[in-house]
Short mmCIF file of C-alpha atoms in Angstrom, two decimals:
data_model
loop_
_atom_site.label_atom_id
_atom_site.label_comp_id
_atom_site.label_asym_id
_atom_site.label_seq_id
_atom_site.Cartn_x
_atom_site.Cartn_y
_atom_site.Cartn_z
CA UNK A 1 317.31 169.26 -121.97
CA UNK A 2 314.89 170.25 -123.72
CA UNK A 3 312.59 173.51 -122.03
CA UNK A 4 310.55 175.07 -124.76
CA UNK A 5 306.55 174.07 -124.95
CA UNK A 6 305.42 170.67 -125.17
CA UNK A 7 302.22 169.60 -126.72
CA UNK A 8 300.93 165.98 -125.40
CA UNK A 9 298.48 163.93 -128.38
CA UNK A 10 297.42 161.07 -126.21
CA UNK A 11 295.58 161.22 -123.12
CA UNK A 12 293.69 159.15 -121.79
CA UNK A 13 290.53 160.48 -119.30
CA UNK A 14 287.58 158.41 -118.36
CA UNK A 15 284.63 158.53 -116.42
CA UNK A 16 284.21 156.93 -113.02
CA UNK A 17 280.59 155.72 -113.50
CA UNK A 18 278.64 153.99 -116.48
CA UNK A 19 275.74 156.22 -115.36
CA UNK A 20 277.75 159.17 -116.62
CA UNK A 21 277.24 158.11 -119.75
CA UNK A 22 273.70 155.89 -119.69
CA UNK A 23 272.07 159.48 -118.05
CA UNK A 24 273.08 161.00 -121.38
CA UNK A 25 271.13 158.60 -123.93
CA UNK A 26 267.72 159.10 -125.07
CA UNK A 27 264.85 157.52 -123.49
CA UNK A 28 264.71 154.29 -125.85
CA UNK A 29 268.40 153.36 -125.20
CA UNK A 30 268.17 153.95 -121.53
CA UNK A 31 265.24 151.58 -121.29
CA UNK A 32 266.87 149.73 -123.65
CA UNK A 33 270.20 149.24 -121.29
CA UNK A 34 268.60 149.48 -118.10
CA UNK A 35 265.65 147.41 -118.58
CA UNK A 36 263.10 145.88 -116.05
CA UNK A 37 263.48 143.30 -113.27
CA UNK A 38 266.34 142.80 -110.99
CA UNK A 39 269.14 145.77 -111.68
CA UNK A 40 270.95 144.33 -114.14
CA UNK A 41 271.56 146.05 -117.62
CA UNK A 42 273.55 145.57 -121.04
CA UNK A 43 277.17 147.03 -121.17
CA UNK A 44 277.97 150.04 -122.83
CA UNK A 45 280.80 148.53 -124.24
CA UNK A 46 281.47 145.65 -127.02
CA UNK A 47 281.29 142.20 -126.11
CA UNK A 48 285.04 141.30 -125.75
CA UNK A 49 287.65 138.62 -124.35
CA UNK A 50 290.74 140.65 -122.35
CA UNK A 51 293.48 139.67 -122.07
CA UNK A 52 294.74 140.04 -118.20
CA UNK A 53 297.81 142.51 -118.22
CA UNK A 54 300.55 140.21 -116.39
CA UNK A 55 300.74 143.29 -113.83
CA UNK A 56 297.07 143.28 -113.03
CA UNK A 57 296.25 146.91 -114.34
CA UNK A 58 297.61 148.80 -117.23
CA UNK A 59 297.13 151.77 -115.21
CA UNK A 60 300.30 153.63 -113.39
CA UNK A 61 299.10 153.13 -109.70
CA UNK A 62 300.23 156.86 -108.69
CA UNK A 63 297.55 158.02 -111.29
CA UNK A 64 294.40 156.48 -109.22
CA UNK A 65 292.80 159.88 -107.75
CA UNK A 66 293.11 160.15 -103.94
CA UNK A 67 289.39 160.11 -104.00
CA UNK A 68 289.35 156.18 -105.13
CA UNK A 69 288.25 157.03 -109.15
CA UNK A 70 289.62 155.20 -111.94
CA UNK A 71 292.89 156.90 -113.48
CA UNK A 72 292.06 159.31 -115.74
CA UNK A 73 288.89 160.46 -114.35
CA UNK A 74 289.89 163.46 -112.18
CA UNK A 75 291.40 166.40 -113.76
CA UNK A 76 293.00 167.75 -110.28
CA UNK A 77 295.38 164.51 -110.55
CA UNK A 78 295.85 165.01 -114.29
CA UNK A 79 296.64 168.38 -113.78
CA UNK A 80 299.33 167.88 -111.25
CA UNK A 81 300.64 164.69 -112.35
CA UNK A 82 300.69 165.47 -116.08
CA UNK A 83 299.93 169.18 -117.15
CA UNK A 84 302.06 170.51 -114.24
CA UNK A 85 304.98 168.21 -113.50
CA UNK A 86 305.48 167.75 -117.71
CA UNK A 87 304.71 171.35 -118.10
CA UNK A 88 302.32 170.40 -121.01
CA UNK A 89 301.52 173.73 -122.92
CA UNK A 90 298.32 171.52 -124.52
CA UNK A 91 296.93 168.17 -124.46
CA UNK A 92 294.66 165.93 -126.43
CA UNK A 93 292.16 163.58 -124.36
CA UNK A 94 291.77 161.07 -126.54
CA UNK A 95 289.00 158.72 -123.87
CA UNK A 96 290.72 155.41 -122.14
CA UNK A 97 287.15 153.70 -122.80
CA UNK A 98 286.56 154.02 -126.26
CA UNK A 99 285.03 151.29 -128.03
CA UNK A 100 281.48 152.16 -127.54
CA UNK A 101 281.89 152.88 -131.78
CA UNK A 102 282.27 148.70 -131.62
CA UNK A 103 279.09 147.58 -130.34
CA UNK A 104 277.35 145.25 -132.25
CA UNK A 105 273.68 147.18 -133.19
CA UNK A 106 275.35 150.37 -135.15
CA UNK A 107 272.09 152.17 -133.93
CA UNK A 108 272.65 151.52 -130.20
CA UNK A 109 276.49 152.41 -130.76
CA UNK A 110 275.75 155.54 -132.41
CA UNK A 111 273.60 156.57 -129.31
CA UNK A 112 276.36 155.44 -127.06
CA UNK A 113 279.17 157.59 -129.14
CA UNK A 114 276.94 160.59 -129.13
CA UNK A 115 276.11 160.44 -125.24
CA UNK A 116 280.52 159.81 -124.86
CA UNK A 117 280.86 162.89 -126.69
CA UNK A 118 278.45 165.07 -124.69
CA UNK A 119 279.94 163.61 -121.49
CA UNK A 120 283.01 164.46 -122.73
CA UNK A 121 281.82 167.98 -123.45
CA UNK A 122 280.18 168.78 -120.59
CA UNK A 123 282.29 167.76 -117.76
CA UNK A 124 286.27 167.98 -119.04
CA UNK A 125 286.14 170.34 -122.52
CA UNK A 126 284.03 173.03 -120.57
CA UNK A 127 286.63 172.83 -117.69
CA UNK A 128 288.79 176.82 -117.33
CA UNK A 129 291.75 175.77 -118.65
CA UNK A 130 293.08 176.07 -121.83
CA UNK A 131 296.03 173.66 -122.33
CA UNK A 132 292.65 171.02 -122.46
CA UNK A 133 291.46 169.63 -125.79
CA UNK A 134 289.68 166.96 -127.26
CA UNK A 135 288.45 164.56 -130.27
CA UNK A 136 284.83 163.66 -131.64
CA UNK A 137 284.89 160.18 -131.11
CA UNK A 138 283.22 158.69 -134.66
CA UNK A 139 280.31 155.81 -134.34
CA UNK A 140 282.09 154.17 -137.93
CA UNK A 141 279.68 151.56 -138.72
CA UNK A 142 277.40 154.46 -140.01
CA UNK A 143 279.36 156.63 -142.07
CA UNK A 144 276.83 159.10 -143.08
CA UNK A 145 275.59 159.48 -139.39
CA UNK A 146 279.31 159.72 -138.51
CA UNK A 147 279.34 162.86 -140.64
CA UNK A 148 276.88 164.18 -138.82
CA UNK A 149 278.55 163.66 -135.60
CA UNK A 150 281.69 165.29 -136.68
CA UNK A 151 279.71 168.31 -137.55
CA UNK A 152 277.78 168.41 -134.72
CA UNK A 153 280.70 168.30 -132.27
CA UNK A 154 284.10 169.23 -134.17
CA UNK A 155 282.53 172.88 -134.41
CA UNK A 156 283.11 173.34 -130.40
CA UNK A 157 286.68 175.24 -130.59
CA UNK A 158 288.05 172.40 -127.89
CA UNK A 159 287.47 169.57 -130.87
CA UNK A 160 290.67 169.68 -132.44
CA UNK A 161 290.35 166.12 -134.39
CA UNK A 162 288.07 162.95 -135.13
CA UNK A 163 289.19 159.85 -133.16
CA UNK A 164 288.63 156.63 -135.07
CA UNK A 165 288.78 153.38 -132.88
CA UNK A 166 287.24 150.64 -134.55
CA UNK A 167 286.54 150.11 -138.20
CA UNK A 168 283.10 148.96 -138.05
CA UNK A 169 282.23 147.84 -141.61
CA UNK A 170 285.10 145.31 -141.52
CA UNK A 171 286.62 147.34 -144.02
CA UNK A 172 289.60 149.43 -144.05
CA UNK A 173 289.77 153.41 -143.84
CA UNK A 174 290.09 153.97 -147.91
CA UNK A 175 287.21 152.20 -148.24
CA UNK A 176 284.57 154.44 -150.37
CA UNK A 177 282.14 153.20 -147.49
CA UNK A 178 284.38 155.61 -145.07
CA UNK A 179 284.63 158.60 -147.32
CA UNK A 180 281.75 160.87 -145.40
CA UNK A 181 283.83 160.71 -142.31
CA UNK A 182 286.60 162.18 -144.55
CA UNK A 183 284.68 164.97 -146.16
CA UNK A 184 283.39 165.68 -142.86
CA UNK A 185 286.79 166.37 -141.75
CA UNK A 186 288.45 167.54 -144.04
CA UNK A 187 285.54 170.25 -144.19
CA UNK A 188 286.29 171.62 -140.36
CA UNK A 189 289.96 171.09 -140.66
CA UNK A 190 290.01 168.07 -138.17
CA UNK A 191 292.42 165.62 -138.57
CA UNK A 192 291.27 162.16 -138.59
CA UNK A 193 293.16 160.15 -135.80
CA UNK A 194 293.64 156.55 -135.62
CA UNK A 195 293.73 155.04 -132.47
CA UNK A 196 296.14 151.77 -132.98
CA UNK A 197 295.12 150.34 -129.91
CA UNK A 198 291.43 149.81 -130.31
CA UNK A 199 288.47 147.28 -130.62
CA UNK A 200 290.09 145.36 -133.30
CA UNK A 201 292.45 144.18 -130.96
CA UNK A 202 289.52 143.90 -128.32
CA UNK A 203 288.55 140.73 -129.64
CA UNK A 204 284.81 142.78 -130.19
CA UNK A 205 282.94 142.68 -133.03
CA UNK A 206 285.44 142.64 -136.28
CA UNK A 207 289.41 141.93 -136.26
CA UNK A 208 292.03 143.16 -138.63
CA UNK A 209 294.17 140.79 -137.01
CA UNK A 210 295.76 138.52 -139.63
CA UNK A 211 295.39 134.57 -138.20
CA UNK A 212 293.17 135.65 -135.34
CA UNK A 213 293.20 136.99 -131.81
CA UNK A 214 296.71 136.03 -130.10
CA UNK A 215 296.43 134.12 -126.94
CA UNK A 216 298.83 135.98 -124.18
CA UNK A 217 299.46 140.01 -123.90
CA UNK A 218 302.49 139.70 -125.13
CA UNK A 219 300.86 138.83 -128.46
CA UNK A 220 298.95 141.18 -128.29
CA UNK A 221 300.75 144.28 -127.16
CA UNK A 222 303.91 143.53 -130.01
CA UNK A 223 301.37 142.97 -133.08
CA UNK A 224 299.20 146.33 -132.25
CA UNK A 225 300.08 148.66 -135.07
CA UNK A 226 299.31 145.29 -137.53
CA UNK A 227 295.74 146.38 -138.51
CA UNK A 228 296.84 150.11 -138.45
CA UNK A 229 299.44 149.14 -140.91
CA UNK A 230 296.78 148.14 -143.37
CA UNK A 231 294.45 151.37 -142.37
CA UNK A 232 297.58 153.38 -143.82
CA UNK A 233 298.35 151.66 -146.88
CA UNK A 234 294.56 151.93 -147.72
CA UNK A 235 293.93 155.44 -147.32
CA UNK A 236 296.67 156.17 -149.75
CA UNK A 237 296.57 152.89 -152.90
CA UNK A 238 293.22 154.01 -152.66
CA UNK A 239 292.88 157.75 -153.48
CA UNK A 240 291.72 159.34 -150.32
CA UNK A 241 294.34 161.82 -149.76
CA UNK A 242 293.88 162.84 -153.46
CA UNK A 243 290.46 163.33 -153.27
CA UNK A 244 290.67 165.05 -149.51
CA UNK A 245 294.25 167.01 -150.20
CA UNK A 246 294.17 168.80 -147.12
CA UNK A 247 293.33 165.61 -145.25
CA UNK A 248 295.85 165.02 -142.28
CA UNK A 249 295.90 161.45 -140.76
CA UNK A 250 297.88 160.64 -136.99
CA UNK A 251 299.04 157.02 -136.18
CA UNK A 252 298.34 157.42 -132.21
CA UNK A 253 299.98 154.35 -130.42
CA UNK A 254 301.20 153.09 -133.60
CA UNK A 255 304.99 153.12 -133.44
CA UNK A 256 307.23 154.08 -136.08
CA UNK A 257 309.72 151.75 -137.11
CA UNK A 258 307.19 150.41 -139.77
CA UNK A 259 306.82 153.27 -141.82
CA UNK A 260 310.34 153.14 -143.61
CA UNK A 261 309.49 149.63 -144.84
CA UNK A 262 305.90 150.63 -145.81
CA UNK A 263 307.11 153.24 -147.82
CA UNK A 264 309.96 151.68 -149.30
CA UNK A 265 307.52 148.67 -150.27
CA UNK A 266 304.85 150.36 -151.71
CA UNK A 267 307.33 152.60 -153.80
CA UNK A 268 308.72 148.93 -154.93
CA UNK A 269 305.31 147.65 -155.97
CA UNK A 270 303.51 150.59 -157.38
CA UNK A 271 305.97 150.90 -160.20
CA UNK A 272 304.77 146.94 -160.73
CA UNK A 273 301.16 147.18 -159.96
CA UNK A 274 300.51 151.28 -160.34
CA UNK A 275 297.31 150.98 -162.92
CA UNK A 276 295.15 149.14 -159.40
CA UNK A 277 296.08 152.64 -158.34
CA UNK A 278 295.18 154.73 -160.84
CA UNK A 279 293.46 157.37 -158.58
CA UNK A 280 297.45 157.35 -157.35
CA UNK A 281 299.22 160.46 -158.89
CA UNK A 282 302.56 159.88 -157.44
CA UNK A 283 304.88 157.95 -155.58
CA UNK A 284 302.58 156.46 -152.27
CA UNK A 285 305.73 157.26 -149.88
CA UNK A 286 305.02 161.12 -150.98
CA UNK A 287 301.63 160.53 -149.21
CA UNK A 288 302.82 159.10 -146.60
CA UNK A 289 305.23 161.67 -145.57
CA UNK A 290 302.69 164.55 -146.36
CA UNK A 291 299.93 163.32 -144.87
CA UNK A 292 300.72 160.85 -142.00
CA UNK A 293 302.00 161.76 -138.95
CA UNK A 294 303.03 159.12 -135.77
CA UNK A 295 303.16 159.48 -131.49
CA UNK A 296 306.20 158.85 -130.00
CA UNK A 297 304.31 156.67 -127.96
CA UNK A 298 305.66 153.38 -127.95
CA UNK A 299 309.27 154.54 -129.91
CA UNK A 300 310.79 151.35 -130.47
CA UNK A 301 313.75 149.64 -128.25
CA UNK A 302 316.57 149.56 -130.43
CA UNK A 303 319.75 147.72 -128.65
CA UNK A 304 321.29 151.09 -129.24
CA UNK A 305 319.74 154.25 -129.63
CA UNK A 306 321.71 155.54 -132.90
CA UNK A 307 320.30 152.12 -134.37
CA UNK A 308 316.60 153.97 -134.57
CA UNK A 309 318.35 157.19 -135.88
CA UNK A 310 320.33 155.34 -138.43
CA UNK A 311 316.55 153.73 -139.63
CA UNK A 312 315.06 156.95 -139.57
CA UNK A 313 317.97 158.47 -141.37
CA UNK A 314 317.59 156.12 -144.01
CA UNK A 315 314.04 156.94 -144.55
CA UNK A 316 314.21 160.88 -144.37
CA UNK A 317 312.05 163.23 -142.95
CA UNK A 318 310.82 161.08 -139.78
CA UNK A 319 311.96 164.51 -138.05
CA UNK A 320 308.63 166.18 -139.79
CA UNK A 321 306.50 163.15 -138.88
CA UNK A 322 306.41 162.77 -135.55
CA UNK A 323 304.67 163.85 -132.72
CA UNK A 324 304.93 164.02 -129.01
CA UNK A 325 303.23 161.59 -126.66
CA UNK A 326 302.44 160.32 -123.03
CA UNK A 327 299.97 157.72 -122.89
CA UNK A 328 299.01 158.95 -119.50
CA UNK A 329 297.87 157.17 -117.77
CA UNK A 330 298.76 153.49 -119.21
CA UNK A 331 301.87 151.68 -117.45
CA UNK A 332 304.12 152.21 -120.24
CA UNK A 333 303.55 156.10 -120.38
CA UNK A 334 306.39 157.96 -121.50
CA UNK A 335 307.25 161.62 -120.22
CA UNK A 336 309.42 164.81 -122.30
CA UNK A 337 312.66 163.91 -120.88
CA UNK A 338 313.04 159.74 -121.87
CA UNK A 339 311.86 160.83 -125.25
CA UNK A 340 314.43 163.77 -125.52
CA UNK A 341 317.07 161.58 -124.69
CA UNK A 342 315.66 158.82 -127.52
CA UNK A 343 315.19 161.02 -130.31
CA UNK A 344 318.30 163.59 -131.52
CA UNK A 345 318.77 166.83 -129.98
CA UNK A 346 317.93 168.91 -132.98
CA UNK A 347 314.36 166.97 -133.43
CA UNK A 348 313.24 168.26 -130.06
CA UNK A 349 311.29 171.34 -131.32
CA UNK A 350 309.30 169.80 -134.36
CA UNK A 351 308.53 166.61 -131.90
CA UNK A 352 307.66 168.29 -129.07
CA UNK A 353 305.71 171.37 -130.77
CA UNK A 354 305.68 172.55 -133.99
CA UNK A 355 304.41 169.28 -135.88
CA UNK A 356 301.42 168.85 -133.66
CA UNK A 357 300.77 172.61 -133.80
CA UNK A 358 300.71 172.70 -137.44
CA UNK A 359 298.51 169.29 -138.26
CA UNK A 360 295.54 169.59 -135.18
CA UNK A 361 292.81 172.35 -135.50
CA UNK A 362 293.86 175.03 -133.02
CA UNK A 363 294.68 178.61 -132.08
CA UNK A 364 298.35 177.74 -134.02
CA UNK A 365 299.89 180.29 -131.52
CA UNK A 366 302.44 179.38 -129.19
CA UNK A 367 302.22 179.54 -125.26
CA UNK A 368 305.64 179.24 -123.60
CA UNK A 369 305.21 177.39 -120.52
CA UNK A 370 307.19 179.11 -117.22
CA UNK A 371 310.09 177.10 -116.31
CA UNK A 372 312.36 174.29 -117.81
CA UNK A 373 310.61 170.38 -118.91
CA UNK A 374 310.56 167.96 -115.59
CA UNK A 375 311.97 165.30 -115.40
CA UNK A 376 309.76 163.15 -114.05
CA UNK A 377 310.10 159.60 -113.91
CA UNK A 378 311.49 157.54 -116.55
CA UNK A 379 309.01 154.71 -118.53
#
């Protein structure tokens, strides 16, 4: 088993209250969700149609805190449930409530991002204990304002990337509309992470979902990565990763068997269709294994385990790709042990350490944790 340090990219944390976050806007956008007459106010979330998880929650129902909060929402339980029992060495909150970027007036969603990531801030990234971290979540419908945000917050040393959840100009990532978000970035060393899982499959505002929103959560779940797919193959057929070189890009919730056939079909195309990609300078699988990197958060079922090693094999260099991941505190969370009995033995220390060390913006020192991984339970 695997006992060195473990660093976790996806958590999810939460706040218990909508007031939390409503206390934190200006004036005009309180009044503006609050309003007058008999209590009732305008979500701080994107209008969108859910799809009822078959279980009821997609929460684990040991993470609700003993004090009757939503999961996610007290760090004493996340501390003992996943910081101490996985003997995290650092972890990324990455919000469980994160559309607020997907709202449908980009000038009432930027308010709402901003007041997230002061909340966010304030009560969890100010808390004594350094295996915490976080992300600037990015309002995208206003690039140049998003900019802004990632300057204003990615300077606090606990911002070690920019979250993206929802691509609000109905365009994907290498879009030149998108490129201030980039810059931004790339300018404070934050890596740009792309949360699979996020208003596009909401049913909100926009969808990247090719033949529209699926009808069951079964649909749904299986087809996630789909518009994340095309987010990837944007960003690099369309020059961003030449003109941002030190540019680092993370697939959270993405899955992984898909990126030996993206690479192998773009390779198979751009010698066809290379002068659409001018701005290209070399094979687009070169980008992809430079600059992308992918959770282990959901690793794909293969009827045999050697099945997935055989794919990666095949592909080369998924060993230098791929990162460690919970999902805490979603049903389907996965803890160090299941994964380091999925992935090959010698893998364990790039997955579970050094590749995350080396691509988010952090002290890039290592703290050994006292005492050997738990086991925990299984996912």
């Amino acid at each position: 088993m695997y006992d060195g340090p473990v660093i976790d990219l996806d958590v999810h944390h939460t706040w218990n209250s909508d007031s939390e976050i409503i206390d934190r806007l200006p004036k005009r956008w309180r009044d503006y969700v609050l309003g007058p007459g008999d209590g009732r106010r305008l979500p701080i979330g994107p209008a969108a149609r859910g799809i009822q998880h078959p279980g009821g929650i997609n929460k684990r129902l040991e993470t609700f805190p003993s004090n009757g909060g939503r999961p996610g929402s007290d760090y004493e339980t996340l501390r003992k449930q996943l910081l101490e029992d996985y003997r995290i060495d650092r972890c990324v909150l990455g919000f469980d409530n994160a559309l607020s970027p997907a709202v449908g007036d980009p000038y009432y969603a930027k308010a709402l991002v901003s007041a997230v990531n002061d909340w966010n801030l304030e009560t969890w990234l100010s808390i004594d204990d350094d295996r915490l971290y976080g992300c600037v979540l990015v309002p995208t419908q206003l690039p140049e304002e998003a900019a802004e945000e990632i300057r204003r917050v990615g300077r606090n040393p606990k911002v070690v990337a920019a979250l993206l959840t929802f691509n609000g100009l109905n365009r994907p990532y290498g879009h030149p509309l998108y490129l201030p978000i980039f810059e931004a970035a790339q300018e404070l060393d934050l890596p740009v992470v792309m949360h699979a899982t996020g208003a596009e499959w909401s049913g909100g505002v926009l969808s990247m979902v090719a033949g529209g929103q699926g009808a069951t959560r079964l649909e749904q779940h299986s087809l996630l990565i789909e518009g994340g797919i095309h987010h990837v193959l944007s960003l690099i057929l369309n020059g961003v990763f030449e003109r941002f070189p030190n540019l680092k890009f993370v697939a959270v919730e993405a899955g992984t068997a898909w990126l030996p056939w993206l690479a192998w079909k773009l390779d198979a195309h751009y010698e066809v269709l290379r002068r659409e990609s001018s701005w290209v300078r070399k094979r687009p699988s070169e980008y992809l294994r430079e600059h992308i990197k992918v959770t282990t958060q959901p690793l794909e079922m293969s009827p045999k385990p050697e099945q997935l090693w055989q794919l990666y094999d095949a592909y080369g260099g998924m060993e230098n790709q791929l990162c460690f991941a919970t999902d805490y505190p979603h049903w389907d969370a996965d803890n160090p042990a299941y994964i380091g009995r999925r992935i090959p033995e010698a893998w364990h220390r790039k997955v579970f350490h050094d590749n995350a060390l080396a691509t988010y913006r952090w002290d890039r020192t290592t703290r050994v944790p006292v005492g050997a991984a738990a086991e925990g339970a299984t996912s």
